[in-house]
C-alpha cells in the first residue's frame, strides 16, 4: 500500500514538473514578441513547485526578461540571483550572458552602477562567445549607458556603435532605430 501511494505521488509530481516545463518553454517561445503574454503564462506557475537547478533558473531568467520587456524595473535581485547562481556554471554562453545582463540590470535599477558594470562586463564576455547579435546588442547598449553616466563619452559612443552593428544584423527595425538615435545623441553632447 505504501509503495502504491509513493508511486502515485511520484507520477503526480512528474506530471506537474512536465506541465511547468511546458509553460516555461511556451513562455520562452513568445517572450520577444509578446512579453505581456509570456508574463501571464509565467504568473500561472506555482513557484513553490519549481525544481531546484535548471527549471528554477530558467523560470527566474524568463521572468526577469518578461518584467524588463513589460517596463517593470526591479531593484530586487531575488529572481536574477537564482538564475545567475545556476548559469554561472551551467548552460550556454547565451544563457550565461543573459543571467549576468539581467542581474546587472537589477543592480543598475537600484542605482548601483559600479556593481552593475561588473555584471555587464561578464555578460559581454559570454555574449561575445555566441552568434546571438540581439544579446550582444543588449549588452553593448547598457555598457554604453553606464559609460555615458560616468561622462565617458568616447567609450559610450564606441559601445553604442557596437550595439548598432549587432542590431543591424538582427534586422529588428525598432532596435536599429533606437541604436541610431543613441549614436546621434553621442554626437550631440
PDB file of N, CA and C in Angstrom, residues 104-171:
ATOM      1  N   UNK A 104      22.827  42.394 -13.660  1.00  0.00           N
ATOM      2  CA  UNK A 104      23.401  43.733 -13.721  1.00  0.00           C
ATOM      3  C   UNK A 104      22.335  44.796 -13.856  1.00  0.00           C
ATOM      4  N   UNK A 105      21.307  44.512 -14.637  1.00  0.00           N
ATOM      5  CA  UNK A 105      20.213  45.467 -14.820  1.00  0.00           C
ATOM      6  C   UNK A 105      19.486  45.732 -13.500  1.00  0.00           C
ATOM      7  N   UNK A 106      19.351  44.709 -12.691  1.00  0.00           N
ATOM      8  CA  UNK A 106      18.745  44.879 -11.368  1.00  0.00           C
ATOM      9  C   UNK A 106      19.608  45.808 -10.511  1.00  0.00           C
ATOM     10  N   UNK A 107      20.911  45.612 -10.559  1.00  0.00           N
ATOM     11  CA  UNK A 107      21.825  46.497  -9.818  1.00  0.00           C
ATOM     12  C   UNK A 107      21.730  47.934 -10.358  1.00  0.00           C
ATOM     13  N   UNK A 108      21.677  48.053 -11.662  1.00  0.00           N
ATOM     14  CA  UNK A 108      21.566  49.352 -12.319  1.00  0.00           C
ATOM     15  C   UNK A 108      20.284  50.070 -11.884  1.00  0.00           C
ATOM     16  N   UNK A 109      19.168  49.330 -11.853  1.00  0.00           N
ATOM     17  CA  UNK A 109      17.884  49.905 -11.428  1.00  0.00           C
ATOM     18  C   UNK A 109      17.919  50.355  -9.973  1.00  0.00           C
ATOM     19  N   UNK A 110      18.769  49.719  -9.181  1.00  0.00           N
ATOM     20  CA  UNK A 110      18.908  50.077  -7.764  1.00  0.00           C
ATOM     21  C   UNK A 110      19.973  51.170  -7.568  1.00  0.00           C
ATOM     22  N   UNK A 111      20.399  51.792  -8.679  1.00  0.00           N
ATOM     23  CA  UNK A 111      21.412  52.859  -8.663  1.00  0.00           C
ATOM     24  C   UNK A 111      22.764  52.372  -8.135  1.00  0.00           C
ATOM     25  N   UNK A 112      23.068  51.118  -8.386  1.00  0.00           N
ATOM     26  CA  UNK A 112      24.363  50.542  -8.021  1.00  0.00           C
ATOM     27  C   UNK A 112      25.168  50.329  -9.300  1.00  0.00           C
ATOM     28  N   UNK A 113      25.461  51.431  -9.992  1.00  0.00           N
ATOM     29  CA  UNK A 113      26.087  51.366 -11.304  1.00  0.00           C
ATOM     30  C   UNK A 113      27.456  50.685 -11.285  1.00  0.00           C
ATOM     31  N   UNK A 114      28.238  50.925 -10.242  1.00  0.00           N
ATOM     32  CA  UNK A 114      29.570  50.314 -10.175  1.00  0.00           C
ATOM     33  C   UNK A 114      29.446  48.790 -10.101  1.00  0.00           C
ATOM     34  N   UNK A 115      28.516  48.303  -9.296  1.00  0.00           N
ATOM     35  CA  UNK A 115      28.276  46.858  -9.234  1.00  0.00           C
ATOM     36  C   UNK A 115      27.716  46.350 -10.562  1.00  0.00           C
ATOM     37  N   UNK A 116      26.806  47.118 -11.131  1.00  0.00           N
ATOM     38  CA  UNK A 116      26.158  46.705 -12.377  1.00  0.00           C
ATOM     39  C   UNK A 116      27.172  46.503 -13.497  1.00  0.00           C
ATOM     40  N   UNK A 117      28.107  47.418 -13.635  1.00  0.00           N
ATOM     41  CA  UNK A 117      29.057  47.325 -14.746  1.00  0.00           C
ATOM     42  C   UNK A 117      29.888  46.045 -14.665  1.00  0.00           C
ATOM     43  N   UNK A 118      30.158  45.572 -13.461  1.00  0.00           N
ATOM     44  CA  UNK A 118      30.903  44.308 -13.315  1.00  0.00           C
ATOM     45  C   UNK A 118      30.124  43.152 -13.954  1.00  0.00           C
ATOM     46  N   UNK A 119      28.814  43.138 -13.721  1.00  0.00           N
ATOM     47  CA  UNK A 119      27.981  42.075 -14.298  1.00  0.00           C
ATOM     48  C   UNK A 119      27.822  42.260 -15.806  1.00  0.00           C
ATOM     49  N   UNK A 120      27.723  43.520 -16.254  1.00  0.00           N
ATOM     50  CA  UNK A 120      27.608  43.770 -17.690  1.00  0.00           C
ATOM     51  C   UNK A 120      28.873  43.345 -18.431  1.00  0.00           C
ATOM     52  N   UNK A 121      30.023  43.542 -17.815  1.00  0.00           N
ATOM     53  CA  UNK A 121      31.269  43.118 -18.460  1.00  0.00           C
ATOM     54  C   UNK A 121      31.372  41.593 -18.517  1.00  0.00           C
ATOM     55  N   UNK A 122      30.864  40.917 -17.497  1.00  0.00           N
ATOM     56  CA  UNK A 122      30.793  39.449 -17.545  1.00  0.00           C
ATOM     57  C   UNK A 122      29.838  39.007 -18.655  1.00  0.00           C
ATOM     58  N   UNK A 123      28.702  39.713 -18.757  1.00  0.00           N
ATOM     59  CA  UNK A 123      27.733  39.403 -19.821  1.00  0.00           C
ATOM     60  C   UNK A 123      28.379  39.591 -21.189  1.00  0.00           C
ATOM     61  N   UNK A 124      29.169  40.642 -21.332  1.00  0.00           N
ATOM     62  CA  UNK A 124      29.865  40.929 -22.595  1.00  0.00           C
ATOM     63  C   UNK A 124      30.787  39.769 -22.973  1.00  0.00           C
ATOM     64  N   UNK A 125      31.572  39.295 -22.018  1.00  0.00           N
ATOM     65  CA  UNK A 125      32.494  38.186 -22.306  1.00  0.00           C
ATOM     66  C   UNK A 125      31.727  36.948 -22.784  1.00  0.00           C
ATOM     67  N   UNK A 126      30.626  36.649 -22.131  1.00  0.00           N
ATOM     68  CA  UNK A 126      29.827  35.475 -22.523  1.00  0.00           C
ATOM     69  C   UNK A 126      29.140  35.702 -23.866  1.00  0.00           C
ATOM     70  N   UNK A 127      28.556  36.876 -24.045  1.00  0.00           N
ATOM     71  CA  UNK A 127      27.826  37.174 -25.285  1.00  0.00           C
ATOM     72  C   UNK A 127      28.748  37.129 -26.493  1.00  0.00           C
ATOM     73  N   UNK A 128      29.969  37.583 -26.329  1.00  0.00           N
ATOM     74  CA  UNK A 128      30.908  37.616 -27.455  1.00  0.00           C
ATOM     75  C   UNK A 128      31.344  36.217 -27.900  1.00  0.00           C
ATOM     76  N   UNK A 129      31.048  35.215 -27.094  1.00  0.00           N
ATOM     77  CA  UNK A 129      31.343  33.830 -27.493  1.00  0.00           C
ATOM     78  C   UNK A 129      30.160  33.192 -28.236  1.00  0.00           C
ATOM     79  N   UNK A 130      29.127  34.002 -28.520  1.00  0.00           N
ATOM     80  CA  UNK A 130      27.945  33.485 -29.213  1.00  0.00           C
ATOM     81  C   UNK A 130      27.788  34.166 -30.566  1.00  0.00           C
ATOM     82  N   UNK A 131      26.830  33.667 -31.328  1.00  0.00           N
ATOM     83  CA  UNK A 131      26.440  34.308 -32.589  1.00  0.00           C
ATOM     84  C   UNK A 131      25.146  35.088 -32.404  1.00  0.00           C
ATOM     85  N   UNK A 132      24.752  35.330 -31.171  1.00  0.00           N
ATOM     86  CA  UNK A 132      23.481  35.981 -30.860  1.00  0.00           C
ATOM     87  C   UNK A 132      23.655  37.502 -30.890  1.00  0.00           C
ATOM     88  N   UNK A 133      23.312  38.082 -32.018  1.00  0.00           N
ATOM     89  CA  UNK A 133      23.506  39.524 -32.209  1.00  0.00           C
ATOM     90  C   UNK A 133      22.588  40.350 -31.312  1.00  0.00           C
ATOM     91  N   UNK A 134      21.394  39.852 -31.054  1.00  0.00           N
ATOM     92  CA  UNK A 134      20.469  40.582 -30.184  1.00  0.00           C
ATOM     93  C   UNK A 134      21.041  40.720 -28.769  1.00  0.00           C
ATOM     94  N   UNK A 135      21.528  39.611 -28.211  1.00  0.00           N
ATOM     95  CA  UNK A 135      22.090  39.642 -26.855  1.00  0.00           C
ATOM     96  C   UNK A 135      23.315  40.541 -26.810  1.00  0.00           C
ATOM     97  N   UNK A 136      24.162  40.459 -27.804  1.00  0.00           N
ATOM     98  CA  UNK A 136      25.323  41.351 -27.844  1.00  0.00           C
ATOM     99  C   UNK A 136      24.874  42.804 -27.886  1.00  0.00           C
ATOM    100  N   UNK A 137      23.868  43.095 -28.683  1.00  0.00           N
ATOM    101  CA  UNK A 137      23.349  44.451 -28.771  1.00  0.00           C
ATOM    102  C   UNK A 137      22.833  44.955 -27.439  1.00  0.00           C
ATOM    103  N   UNK A 138      22.089  44.117 -26.740  1.00  0.00           N
ATOM    104  CA  UNK A 138      21.588  44.483 -25.401  1.00  0.00           C
ATOM    105  C   UNK A 138      22.732  44.854 -24.466  1.00  0.00           C
ATOM    106  N   UNK A 139      23.726  43.991 -24.442  1.00  0.00           N
ATOM    107  CA  UNK A 139      24.855  44.180 -23.527  1.00  0.00           C
ATOM    108  C   UNK A 139      25.651  45.427 -23.903  1.00  0.00           C
ATOM    109  N   UNK A 140      25.941  45.589 -25.185  1.00  0.00           N
ATOM    110  CA  UNK A 140      26.698  46.769 -25.606  1.00  0.00           C
ATOM    111  C   UNK A 140      25.930  48.054 -25.294  1.00  0.00           C
ATOM    112  N   UNK A 141      24.630  48.016 -25.501  1.00  0.00           N
ATOM    113  CA  UNK A 141      23.812  49.203 -25.220  1.00  0.00           C
ATOM    114  C   UNK A 141      23.898  49.611 -23.747  1.00  0.00           C
ATOM    115  N   UNK A 142      23.745  48.661 -22.858  1.00  0.00           N
ATOM    116  CA  UNK A 142      23.740  49.005 -21.434  1.00  0.00           C
ATOM    117  C   UNK A 142      25.132  49.416 -20.954  1.00  0.00           C
ATOM    118  N   UNK A 143      26.177  48.846 -21.532  1.00  0.00           N
ATOM    119  CA  UNK A 143      27.533  49.283 -21.193  1.00  0.00           C
ATOM    120  C   UNK A 143      27.721  50.732 -21.654  1.00  0.00           C
ATOM    121  N   UNK A 144      27.214  51.047 -22.838  1.00  0.00           N
ATOM    122  CA  UNK A 144      27.290  52.431 -23.331  1.00  0.00           C
ATOM    123  C   UNK A 144      26.574  53.383 -22.368  1.00  0.00           C
ATOM    124  N   UNK A 145      25.422  52.970 -21.874  1.00  0.00           N
ATOM    125  CA  UNK A 145      24.678  53.821 -20.935  1.00  0.00           C
ATOM    126  C   UNK A 145      25.465  54.051 -19.645  1.00  0.00           C
ATOM    127  N   UNK A 146      26.131  53.017 -19.178  1.00  0.00           N
ATOM    128  CA  UNK A 146      26.961  53.161 -17.968  1.00  0.00           C
ATOM    129  C   UNK A 146      28.106  54.139 -18.212  1.00  0.00           C
ATOM    130  N   UNK A 147      28.758  54.003 -19.359  1.00  0.00           N
ATOM    131  CA  UNK A 147      29.834  54.939 -19.694  1.00  0.00           C
ATOM    132  C   UNK A 147      29.296  56.370 -19.805  1.00  0.00           C
ATOM    133  N   UNK A 148      28.129  56.516 -20.382  1.00  0.00           N
ATOM    134  CA  UNK A 148      27.523  57.844 -20.526  1.00  0.00           C
ATOM    135  C   UNK A 148      27.286  58.478 -19.157  1.00  0.00           C
ATOM    136  N   UNK A 149      26.778  57.690 -18.222  1.00  0.00           N
ATOM    137  CA  UNK A 149      26.542  58.202 -16.866  1.00  0.00           C
ATOM    138  C   UNK A 149      27.835  58.610 -16.170  1.00  0.00           C
ATOM    139  N   UNK A 150      28.930  57.969 -16.575  1.00  0.00           N
ATOM    140  CA  UNK A 150      30.238  58.292 -15.994  1.00  0.00           C
ATOM    141  C   UNK A 150      30.938  59.412 -16.781  1.00  0.00           C
ATOM    142  N   UNK A 151      30.217  60.009 -17.721  1.00  0.00           N
ATOM    143  CA  UNK A 151      30.745  61.095 -18.557  1.00  0.00           C
ATOM    144  C   UNK A 151      31.925  60.645 -19.418  1.00  0.00           C
ATOM    145  N   UNK A 152      31.957  59.375 -19.762  1.00  0.00           N
ATOM    146  CA  UNK A 152      32.985  58.833 -20.657  1.00  0.00           C
ATOM    147  C   UNK A 152      32.373  58.744 -22.053  1.00  0.00           C
ATOM    148  N   UNK A 153      32.267  59.869 -22.707  1.00  0.00           N
ATOM    149  CA  UNK A 153      31.555  59.976 -23.988  1.00  0.00           C
ATOM    150  C   UNK A 153      32.168  59.106 -25.095  1.00  0.00           C
ATOM    151  N   UNK A 154      33.496  59.084 -25.199  1.00  0.00           N
ATOM    152  CA  UNK A 154      34.121  58.287 -26.259  1.00  0.00           C
ATOM    153  C   UNK A 154      33.809  56.809 -26.106  1.00  0.00           C
ATOM    154  N   UNK A 155      33.885  56.299 -24.873  1.00  0.00           N
ATOM    155  CA  UNK A 155      33.569  54.892 -24.626  1.00  0.00           C
ATOM    156  C   UNK A 155      32.082  54.631 -24.860  1.00  0.00           C
ATOM    157  N   UNK A 156      31.233  55.580 -24.449  1.00  0.00           N
ATOM    158  CA  UNK A 156      29.794  55.428 -24.677  1.00  0.00           C
ATOM    159  C   UNK A 156      29.505  55.340 -26.174  1.00  0.00           C
ATOM    160  N   UNK A 157      30.124  56.223 -26.950  1.00  0.00           N
ATOM    161  CA  UNK A 157      29.933  56.197 -28.400  1.00  0.00           C
ATOM    162  C   UNK A 157      30.417  54.865 -28.984  1.00  0.00           C
ATOM    163  N   UNK A 158      31.578  54.400 -28.543  1.00  0.00           N
ATOM    164  CA  UNK A 158      32.122  53.129 -29.030  1.00  0.00           C
ATOM    165  C   UNK A 158      31.125  51.989 -28.829  1.00  0.00           C
ATOM    166  N   UNK A 159      30.528  51.918 -27.639  1.00  0.00           N
ATOM    167  CA  UNK A 159      29.601  50.815 -27.352  1.00  0.00           C
ATOM    168  C   UNK A 159      28.242  51.012 -28.016  1.00  0.00           C
ATOM    169  N   UNK A 160      27.811  52.251 -28.192  1.00  0.00           N
ATOM    170  CA  UNK A 160      26.572  52.481 -28.955  1.00  0.00           C
ATOM    171  C   UNK A 160      26.767  52.058 -30.411  1.00  0.00           C
ATOM    172  N   UNK A 161      27.945  52.318 -30.958  1.00  0.00           N
ATOM    173  CA  UNK A 161      28.233  51.874 -32.334  1.00  0.00           C
ATOM    174  C   UNK A 161      28.268  50.351 -32.425  1.00  0.00           C
ATOM    175  N   UNK A 162      28.835  49.702 -31.416  1.00  0.00           N
ATOM    176  CA  UNK A 162      28.845  48.230 -31.392  1.00  0.00           C
ATOM    177  C   UNK A 162      27.422  47.687 -31.314  1.00  0.00           C
ATOM    178  N   UNK A 163      26.599  48.315 -30.462  1.00  0.00           N
ATOM    179  CA  UNK A 163      25.194  47.884 -30.347  1.00  0.00           C
ATOM    180  C   UNK A 163      24.487  48.040 -31.684  1.00  0.00           C
ATOM    181  N   UNK A 164      24.712  49.169 -32.345  1.00  0.00           N
ATOM    182  CA  UNK A 164      24.094  49.411 -33.650  1.00  0.00           C
ATOM    183  C   UNK A 164      24.491  48.319 -34.643  1.00  0.00           C
ATOM    184  N   UNK A 165      25.758  47.987 -34.691  1.00  0.00           N
ATOM    185  CA  UNK A 165      26.226  46.950 -35.615  1.00  0.00           C
ATOM    186  C   UNK A 165      25.559  45.609 -35.330  1.00  0.00           C
ATOM    187  N   UNK A 166      25.454  45.250 -34.076  1.00  0.00           N
ATOM    188  CA  UNK A 166      24.809  43.972 -33.726  1.00  0.00           C
ATOM    189  C   UNK A 166      23.322  43.993 -34.071  1.00  0.00           C
ATOM    190  N   UNK A 167      22.650  45.088 -33.735  1.00  0.00           N
ATOM    191  CA  UNK A 167      21.216  45.174 -34.025  1.00  0.00           C
ATOM    192  C   UNK A 167      20.945  45.167 -35.525  1.00  0.00           C
ATOM    193  N   UNK A 168      21.830  45.751 -36.309  1.00  0.00           N
ATOM    194  CA  UNK A 168      21.656  45.718 -37.771  1.00  0.00           C
ATOM    195  C   UNK A 168      21.616  44.279 -38.261  1.00  0.00           C
ATOM    196  N   UNK A 169      22.380  43.426 -37.643  1.00  0.00           N
ATOM    197  CA  UNK A 169      22.427  42.031 -38.075  1.00  0.00           C
ATOM    198  C   UNK A 169      21.190  41.251 -37.654  1.00  0.00           C
ATOM    199  N   UNK A 170      20.408  41.797 -36.714  1.00  0.00           N
ATOM    200  CA  UNK A 170      19.163  41.129 -36.322  1.00  0.00           C
ATOM    201  C   UNK A 170      18.015  41.525 -37.240  1.00  0.00           C
ATOM    202  N   UNK A 171      18.185  42.617 -37.962  1.00  0.00           N
ATOM    203  CA  UNK A 171      17.151  43.167 -38.838  1.00  0.00           C
ATOM    204  C   UNK A 171      15.903  43.587 -38.062  1.00  0.00           C
TER     205      UNK A 171
END
